[in-house]
């Protein structure tokens, strides 16, 4: 069952309406970030560079949502006298959209890596890196479901999922950093190291989103 963001207050309908609208905007922004992540995955792992053309427009939409949501949160704080519970929600939203915006930026970085690495033969580690990407995408999706449902248990659970991405990062870094007898230039190795770093950071931001959902619901930071 969806937990209300704040206790219903018939005397404050405008405040309730504005916070509900903000939540919808955050979820719309999250959907754009999910799409951006999926496209960057296609560009890097299926070598489909045509999808890269969609990323700049998506990133502009994500950034626009980010600026608008921050501005709206600040306006509500200063103009509508929110309660302490409302302030908790607004504060979490402002932090949460920053996490979403950063994931969108990393998706753009992955797409640039896909373009640069395209001329080189596929590296043997690509399937394992693709698995890491799928896992990070699942974490983002889970965090957004937790937000939509205001599920603090689901939000906190994402931190456990992050261990798999961290372990994959450590394992892949060791493989790439200690690869011997690399023929020709080492650029593709460096690009893949950058790629796994992007994915590790994306998973961290998805974890942050889950933690912020738990804070909205419980008022406790974990």
PDB file of C-alpha atoms in Angstrom:
ATOM      1  CA  UNK A   1       0.000   0.000   0.000  1.00  0.00           C
ATOM      2  CA  UNK A   2       1.285   3.456  -0.872  1.00  0.00           C
ATOM      3  CA  UNK A   3       2.185   5.469   2.207  1.00  0.00           C
ATOM      4  CA  UNK A   4       0.961   9.081   2.099  1.00  0.00           C
ATOM      5  CA  UNK A   5       3.690  11.669   1.831  1.00  0.00           C
ATOM      6  CA  UNK A   6       2.098  13.603   4.640  1.00  0.00           C
ATOM      7  CA  UNK A   7      -1.027  13.524   6.759  1.00  0.00           C
ATOM      8  CA  UNK A   8      -4.036  14.762   4.814  1.00  0.00           C
ATOM      9  CA  UNK A   9      -4.851  18.308   5.764  1.00  0.00           C
ATOM     10  CA  UNK A  10      -8.031  19.730   4.240  1.00  0.00           C
ATOM     11  CA  UNK A  11      -6.859  23.207   5.208  1.00  0.00           C
ATOM     12  CA  UNK A  12      -3.699  22.859   3.077  1.00  0.00           C
ATOM     13  CA  UNK A  13      -4.942  21.510  -0.287  1.00  0.00           C
ATOM     14  CA  UNK A  14      -2.463  23.589  -2.305  1.00  0.00           C
ATOM     15  CA  UNK A  15       0.510  22.196  -0.378  1.00  0.00           C
ATOM     16  CA  UNK A  16      -0.715  18.607  -0.797  1.00  0.00           C
ATOM     17  CA  UNK A  17      -1.349  19.166  -4.489  1.00  0.00           C
ATOM     18  CA  UNK A  18       2.095  20.686  -5.081  1.00  0.00           C
ATOM     19  CA  UNK A  19       3.934  17.859  -3.354  1.00  0.00           C
ATOM     20  CA  UNK A  20       1.980  15.250  -5.319  1.00  0.00           C
ATOM     21  CA  UNK A  21       2.857  17.098  -8.531  1.00  0.00           C
ATOM     22  CA  UNK A  22       6.523  17.152  -7.520  1.00  0.00           C
ATOM     23  CA  UNK A  23       6.497  13.420  -6.909  1.00  0.00           C
ATOM     24  CA  UNK A  24       5.051  12.834 -10.396  1.00  0.00           C
ATOM     25  CA  UNK A  25       7.752  15.059 -11.927  1.00  0.00           C
ATOM     26  CA  UNK A  26      10.497  13.171 -10.080  1.00  0.00           C
ATOM     27  CA  UNK A  27       9.137   9.872 -11.417  1.00  0.00           C
ATOM     28  CA  UNK A  28       8.947  11.307 -14.957  1.00  0.00           C
ATOM     29  CA  UNK A  29      12.554  12.396 -14.636  1.00  0.00           C
ATOM     30  CA  UNK A  30      13.430   8.919 -13.379  1.00  0.00           C
ATOM     31  CA  UNK A  31      11.807   7.343 -16.440  1.00  0.00           C
ATOM     32  CA  UNK A  32      13.952   9.526 -18.714  1.00  0.00           C
ATOM     33  CA  UNK A  33      17.081   8.521 -16.802  1.00  0.00           C
ATOM     34  CA  UNK A  34      16.133   4.843 -17.142  1.00  0.00           C
ATOM     35  CA  UNK A  35      15.727   5.326 -20.900  1.00  0.00           C
ATOM     36  CA  UNK A  36      19.076   7.095 -21.118  1.00  0.00           C
ATOM     37  CA  UNK A  37      20.766   4.240 -19.251  1.00  0.00           C
ATOM     38  CA  UNK A  38      19.169   1.635 -21.565  1.00  0.00           C
ATOM     39  CA  UNK A  39      20.318   3.472 -24.676  1.00  0.00           C
ATOM     40  CA  UNK A  40      23.879   3.835 -23.413  1.00  0.00           C
ATOM     41  CA  UNK A  41      23.876   0.087 -22.718  1.00  0.00           C
ATOM     42  CA  UNK A  42      22.799  -0.608 -26.300  1.00  0.00           C
ATOM     43  CA  UNK A  43      25.479   1.703 -27.671  1.00  0.00           C
ATOM     44  CA  UNK A  44      28.255   0.049 -25.687  1.00  0.00           C
ATOM     45  CA  UNK A  45      27.286  -3.616 -25.722  1.00  0.00           C
ATOM     46  CA  UNK A  46      25.384  -4.075 -28.993  1.00  0.00           C
ATOM     47  CA  UNK A  47      27.557  -1.503 -30.796  1.00  0.00           C
ATOM     48  CA  UNK A  48      24.438   0.341 -31.927  1.00  0.00           C
ATOM     49  CA  UNK A  49      25.745   3.877 -32.258  1.00  0.00           C
ATOM     50  CA  UNK A  50      22.566   5.251 -33.831  1.00  0.00           C
ATOM     51  CA  UNK A  51      20.962   5.335 -30.384  1.00  0.00           C
ATOM     52  CA  UNK A  52      23.744   7.674 -29.274  1.00  0.00           C
ATOM     53  CA  UNK A  53      22.041  10.436 -31.252  1.00  0.00           C
ATOM     54  CA  UNK A  54      19.111  10.353 -28.803  1.00  0.00           C
ATOM     55  CA  UNK A  55      21.202  10.948 -25.681  1.00  0.00           C
ATOM     56  CA  UNK A  56      21.799  14.727 -25.968  1.00  0.00           C
ATOM     57  CA  UNK A  57      18.059  15.446 -26.219  1.00  0.00           C
ATOM     58  CA  UNK A  58      17.310  13.118 -23.335  1.00  0.00           C
ATOM     59  CA  UNK A  59      20.010  14.745 -21.241  1.00  0.00           C
ATOM     60  CA  UNK A  60      18.531  18.192 -21.911  1.00  0.00           C
ATOM     61  CA  UNK A  61      15.114  16.944 -20.741  1.00  0.00           C
ATOM     62  CA  UNK A  62      16.654  15.399 -17.624  1.00  0.00           C
ATOM     63  CA  UNK A  63      18.527  18.602 -16.795  1.00  0.00           C
ATOM     64  CA  UNK A  64      15.354  20.634 -17.345  1.00  0.00           C
ATOM     65  CA  UNK A  65      13.419  18.452 -14.885  1.00  0.00           C
ATOM     66  CA  UNK A  66      16.302  18.726 -12.415  1.00  0.00           C
ATOM     67  CA  UNK A  67      16.323  22.533 -12.472  1.00  0.00           C
ATOM     68  CA  UNK A  68      12.523  22.781 -12.370  1.00  0.00           C
ATOM     69  CA  UNK A  69      12.127  20.364  -9.455  1.00  0.00           C
ATOM     70  CA  UNK A  70      14.833  22.106  -7.422  1.00  0.00           C
ATOM     71  CA  UNK A  71      13.176  25.454  -8.112  1.00  0.00           C
ATOM     72  CA  UNK A  72       9.712  24.138  -7.210  1.00  0.00           C
ATOM     73  CA  UNK A  73      10.965  22.597  -3.962  1.00  0.00           C
ATOM     74  CA  UNK A  74      12.573  25.898  -2.964  1.00  0.00           C
ATOM     75  CA  UNK A  75       9.389  27.811  -3.831  1.00  0.00           C
ATOM     76  CA  UNK A  76       7.217  25.506  -1.723  1.00  0.00           C
ATOM     77  CA  UNK A  77       9.630  25.801   1.209  1.00  0.00           C
ATOM     78  CA  UNK A  78       9.532  29.589   1.146  1.00  0.00           C
ATOM     79  CA  UNK A  79       5.943  30.267   0.131  1.00  0.00           C
ATOM     80  CA  UNK A  80       3.675  27.511   1.487  1.00  0.00           C
ATOM     81  CA  UNK A  81       4.939  27.056   5.072  1.00  0.00           C
ATOM     82  CA  UNK A  82       5.372  23.264   4.849  1.00  0.00           C
ATOM     83  CA  UNK A  83       5.285  21.110   7.964  1.00  0.00           C
ATOM     84  CA  UNK A  84       8.407  19.371   9.241  1.00  0.00           C
ATOM     85  CA  UNK A  85       7.289  16.155   7.505  1.00  0.00           C
ATOM     86  CA  UNK A  86       6.755  18.034   4.253  1.00  0.00           C
ATOM     87  CA  UNK A  87      10.198  19.628   4.589  1.00  0.00           C
ATOM     88  CA  UNK A  88      11.719  16.183   5.000  1.00  0.00           C
ATOM     89  CA  UNK A  89      10.083  15.088   1.766  1.00  0.00           C
ATOM     90  CA  UNK A  90      11.112  18.231  -0.129  1.00  0.00           C
ATOM     91  CA  UNK A  91      14.689  17.978   1.115  1.00  0.00           C
ATOM     92  CA  UNK A  92      14.885  14.340   0.011  1.00  0.00           C
ATOM     93  CA  UNK A  93      13.458  15.216  -3.408  1.00  0.00           C
ATOM     94  CA  UNK A  94      16.131  17.880  -3.930  1.00  0.00           C
ATOM     95  CA  UNK A  95      18.874  15.369  -3.117  1.00  0.00           C
ATOM     96  CA  UNK A  96      17.226  12.553  -5.038  1.00  0.00           C
ATOM     97  CA  UNK A  97      16.976  14.457  -8.316  1.00  0.00           C
ATOM     98  CA  UNK A  98      20.674  15.227  -8.049  1.00  0.00           C
ATOM     99  CA  UNK A  99      21.344  11.484  -7.964  1.00  0.00           C
ATOM    100  CA  UNK A 100      19.124  10.996 -11.009  1.00  0.00           C
ATOM    101  CA  UNK A 101      20.859  13.815 -12.871  1.00  0.00           C
ATOM    102  CA  UNK A 102      24.273  12.266 -12.183  1.00  0.00           C
ATOM    103  CA  UNK A 103      23.124   8.858 -13.475  1.00  0.00           C
ATOM    104  CA  UNK A 104      22.003  10.612 -16.661  1.00  0.00           C
ATOM    105  CA  UNK A 105      25.432  12.226 -16.973  1.00  0.00           C
ATOM    106  CA  UNK A 106      27.150   8.861 -16.577  1.00  0.00           C
ATOM    107  CA  UNK A 107      24.888   7.422 -19.272  1.00  0.00           C
ATOM    108  CA  UNK A 108      26.176  10.115 -21.614  1.00  0.00           C
ATOM    109  CA  UNK A 109      29.737   9.222 -20.611  1.00  0.00           C
ATOM    110  CA  UNK A 110      29.079   5.556 -21.430  1.00  0.00           C
ATOM    111  CA  UNK A 111      27.785   6.549 -24.848  1.00  0.00           C
ATOM    112  CA  UNK A 112      30.933   8.568 -25.548  1.00  0.00           C
ATOM    113  CA  UNK A 113      32.988   5.536 -24.499  1.00  0.00           C
ATOM    114  CA  UNK A 114      30.931   3.382 -26.898  1.00  0.00           C
ATOM    115  CA  UNK A 115      31.757   5.730 -29.773  1.00  0.00           C
ATOM    116  CA  UNK A 116      35.487   5.778 -28.981  1.00  0.00           C
ATOM    117  CA  UNK A 117      35.764   2.022 -28.503  1.00  0.00           C
ATOM    118  CA  UNK A 118      33.718   1.113 -31.594  1.00  0.00           C
ATOM    119  CA  UNK A 119      36.722   0.768 -33.983  1.00  0.00           C
ATOM    120  CA  UNK A 120      38.343  -1.866 -31.743  1.00  0.00           C
ATOM    121  CA  UNK A 121      37.452  -5.587 -31.627  1.00  0.00           C
ATOM    122  CA  UNK A 122      35.079  -6.520 -28.758  1.00  0.00           C
ATOM    123  CA  UNK A 123      37.012  -7.215 -25.556  1.00  0.00           C
ATOM    124  CA  UNK A 124      36.587 -10.619 -23.830  1.00  0.00           C
ATOM    125  CA  UNK A 125      35.403  -8.861 -20.652  1.00  0.00           C
ATOM    126  CA  UNK A 126      32.451  -7.163 -22.378  1.00  0.00           C
ATOM    127  CA  UNK A 127      29.851  -9.830 -21.427  1.00  0.00           C
ATOM    128  CA  UNK A 128      30.755  -9.505 -17.748  1.00  0.00           C
ATOM    129  CA  UNK A 129      30.652  -5.710 -17.981  1.00  0.00           C
ATOM    130  CA  UNK A 130      27.233  -6.002 -19.662  1.00  0.00           C
ATOM    131  CA  UNK A 131      26.029  -8.090 -16.694  1.00  0.00           C
ATOM    132  CA  UNK A 132      27.278  -5.340 -14.372  1.00  0.00           C
ATOM    133  CA  UNK A 133      25.330  -2.794 -16.413  1.00  0.00           C
ATOM    134  CA  UNK A 134      22.140  -4.885 -16.271  1.00  0.00           C
ATOM    135  CA  UNK A 135      22.481  -5.154 -12.512  1.00  0.00           C
ATOM    136  CA  UNK A 136      22.955  -1.389 -12.106  1.00  0.00           C
ATOM    137  CA  UNK A 137      19.913  -0.767 -14.321  1.00  0.00           C
ATOM    138  CA  UNK A 138      17.855  -3.151 -12.172  1.00  0.00           C
ATOM    139  CA  UNK A 139      18.968  -1.226  -9.082  1.00  0.00           C
ATOM    140  CA  UNK A 140      17.787   2.045 -10.637  1.00  0.00           C
ATOM    141  CA  UNK A 141      14.434   0.498 -11.571  1.00  0.00           C
ATOM    142  CA  UNK A 142      14.032  -0.914  -8.050  1.00  0.00           C
ATOM    143  CA  UNK A 143      14.817   2.452  -6.478  1.00  0.00           C
ATOM    144  CA  UNK A 144      12.178   4.168  -8.634  1.00  0.00           C
ATOM    145  CA  UNK A 145       9.568   1.533  -7.736  1.00  0.00           C
ATOM    146  CA  UNK A 146      10.415   2.129  -4.070  1.00  0.00           C
ATOM    147  CA  UNK A 147       9.875   5.849  -4.655  1.00  0.00           C
ATOM    148  CA  UNK A 148       6.573   5.335  -6.482  1.00  0.00           C
ATOM    149  CA  UNK A 149       5.328   3.064  -3.675  1.00  0.00           C
ATOM    150  CA  UNK A 150       7.111   4.987  -0.888  1.00  0.00           C
ATOM    151  CA  UNK A 151       8.484   1.629   0.225  1.00  0.00           C
ATOM    152  CA  UNK A 152      11.197   2.186   2.832  1.00  0.00           C
ATOM    153  CA  UNK A 153      12.038  -1.544   3.060  1.00  0.00           C
ATOM    154  CA  UNK A 154      12.564  -1.755  -0.708  1.00  0.00           C
ATOM    155  CA  UNK A 155      14.568   1.456  -0.603  1.00  0.00           C
ATOM    156  CA  UNK A 156      16.962   0.143   2.019  1.00  0.00           C
ATOM    157  CA  UNK A 157      17.266  -3.239   0.285  1.00  0.00           C
ATOM    158  CA  UNK A 158      19.008  -1.637  -2.697  1.00  0.00           C
ATOM    159  CA  UNK A 159      22.118  -1.167  -0.563  1.00  0.00           C
ATOM    160  CA  UNK A 160      22.452  -4.960  -0.444  1.00  0.00           C
ATOM    161  CA  UNK A 161      22.148  -5.185  -4.227  1.00  0.00           C
ATOM    162  CA  UNK A 162      25.054  -2.753  -4.569  1.00  0.00           C
ATOM    163  CA  UNK A 163      27.475  -5.373  -3.244  1.00  0.00           C
ATOM    164  CA  UNK A 164      27.204  -7.348  -6.498  1.00  0.00           C
ATOM    165  CA  UNK A 165      28.152  -4.288  -8.564  1.00  0.00           C
ATOM    166  CA  UNK A 166      31.053  -3.437  -6.247  1.00  0.00           C
ATOM    167  CA  UNK A 167      32.343  -7.007  -6.453  1.00  0.00           C
ATOM    168  CA  UNK A 168      32.053  -6.973 -10.250  1.00  0.00           C
ATOM    169  CA  UNK A 169      33.942  -3.677 -10.385  1.00  0.00           C
ATOM    170  CA  UNK A 170      36.796  -5.015  -8.240  1.00  0.00           C
ATOM    171  CA  UNK A 171      37.016  -8.218 -10.276  1.00  0.00           C
ATOM    172  CA  UNK A 172      36.917  -6.467 -13.656  1.00  0.00           C
ATOM    173  CA  UNK A 173      39.375  -3.795 -12.610  1.00  0.00           C
ATOM    174  CA  UNK A 174      41.889  -6.458 -11.631  1.00  0.00           C
ATOM    175  CA  UNK A 175      41.352  -8.250 -14.942  1.00  0.00           C
ATOM    176  CA  UNK A 176      41.764  -5.099 -17.043  1.00  0.00           C
ATOM    177  CA  UNK A 177      44.586  -3.527 -15.051  1.00  0.00           C
ATOM    178  CA  UNK A 178      46.719  -6.668 -15.067  1.00  0.00           C
ATOM    179  CA  UNK A 179      46.107  -7.790 -18.625  1.00  0.00           C
ATOM    180  CA  UNK A 180      49.395  -8.918 -20.126  1.00  0.00           C
ATOM    181  CA  UNK A 181      50.649  -8.901 -23.698  1.00  0.00           C
ATOM    182  CA  UNK A 182      48.152  -6.297 -24.876  1.00  0.00           C
ATOM    183  CA  UNK A 183      48.505  -6.062 -28.668  1.00  0.00           C
ATOM    184  CA  UNK A 184      48.670  -2.556 -30.108  1.00  0.00           C
ATOM    185  CA  UNK A 185      47.311   0.477 -28.260  1.00  0.00           C
ATOM    186  CA  UNK A 186      45.880   0.289 -24.746  1.00  0.00           C
ATOM    187  CA  UNK A 187      43.045   2.780 -25.385  1.00  0.00           C
ATOM    188  CA  UNK A 188      40.269   0.140 -25.327  1.00  0.00           C
ATOM    189  CA  UNK A 189      41.499  -1.109 -21.941  1.00  0.00           C
ATOM    190  CA  UNK A 190      41.462   2.418 -20.537  1.00  0.00           C
ATOM    191  CA  UNK A 191      37.994   3.028 -21.961  1.00  0.00           C
ATOM    192  CA  UNK A 192      36.626  -0.131 -20.346  1.00  0.00           C
ATOM    193  CA  UNK A 193      38.129   0.863 -16.999  1.00  0.00           C
ATOM    194  CA  UNK A 194      36.278   4.168 -17.346  1.00  0.00           C
ATOM    195  CA  UNK A 195      33.097   2.285 -18.266  1.00  0.00           C
ATOM    196  CA  UNK A 196      33.112   0.066 -15.186  1.00  0.00           C
ATOM    197  CA  UNK A 197      33.810   3.127 -13.035  1.00  0.00           C
ATOM    198  CA  UNK A 198      30.748   4.843 -14.543  1.00  0.00           C
ATOM    199  CA  UNK A 199      28.601   1.782 -13.831  1.00  0.00           C
ATOM    200  CA  UNK A 200      29.875   1.528 -10.262  1.00  0.00           C
ATOM    201  CA  UNK A 201      29.008   5.179  -9.636  1.00  0.00           C
ATOM    202  CA  UNK A 202      25.565   4.778 -11.256  1.00  0.00           C
ATOM    203  CA  UNK A 203      24.828   1.923  -8.850  1.00  0.00           C
ATOM    204  CA  UNK A 204      25.962   4.108  -5.943  1.00  0.00           C
ATOM    205  CA  UNK A 205      23.526   6.844  -6.964  1.00  0.00           C
ATOM    206  CA  UNK A 206      20.709   4.282  -7.280  1.00  0.00           C
ATOM    207  CA  UNK A 207      21.564   3.188  -3.735  1.00  0.00           C
ATOM    208  CA  UNK A 208      21.385   6.809  -2.594  1.00  0.00           C
ATOM    209  CA  UNK A 209      17.898   7.114  -4.098  1.00  0.00           C
ATOM    210  CA  UNK A 210      16.753   4.085  -2.116  1.00  0.00           C
ATOM    211  CA  UNK A 211      18.190   5.562   1.074  1.00  0.00           C
ATOM    212  CA  UNK A 212      16.413   8.846   0.429  1.00  0.00           C
ATOM    213  CA  UNK A 213      13.100   7.033  -0.068  1.00  0.00           C
ATOM    214  CA  UNK A 214      13.576   5.369   3.317  1.00  0.00           C
ATOM    215  CA  UNK A 215      14.278   8.802   4.839  1.00  0.00           C
ATOM    216  CA  UNK A 216      11.070  10.254   3.340  1.00  0.00           C
ATOM    217  CA  UNK A 217       9.019   7.476   4.918  1.00  0.00           C
ATOM    218  CA  UNK A 218      10.753   6.990   8.286  1.00  0.00           C
ATOM    219  CA  UNK A 219      12.605  10.247   8.932  1.00  0.00           C
ATOM    220  CA  UNK A 220      15.707   8.200   9.753  1.00  0.00           C
ATOM    221  CA  UNK A 221      18.972   8.205   7.849  1.00  0.00           C
ATOM    222  CA  UNK A 222      20.619   4.817   7.426  1.00  0.00           C
TER     223      UNK A 222
END
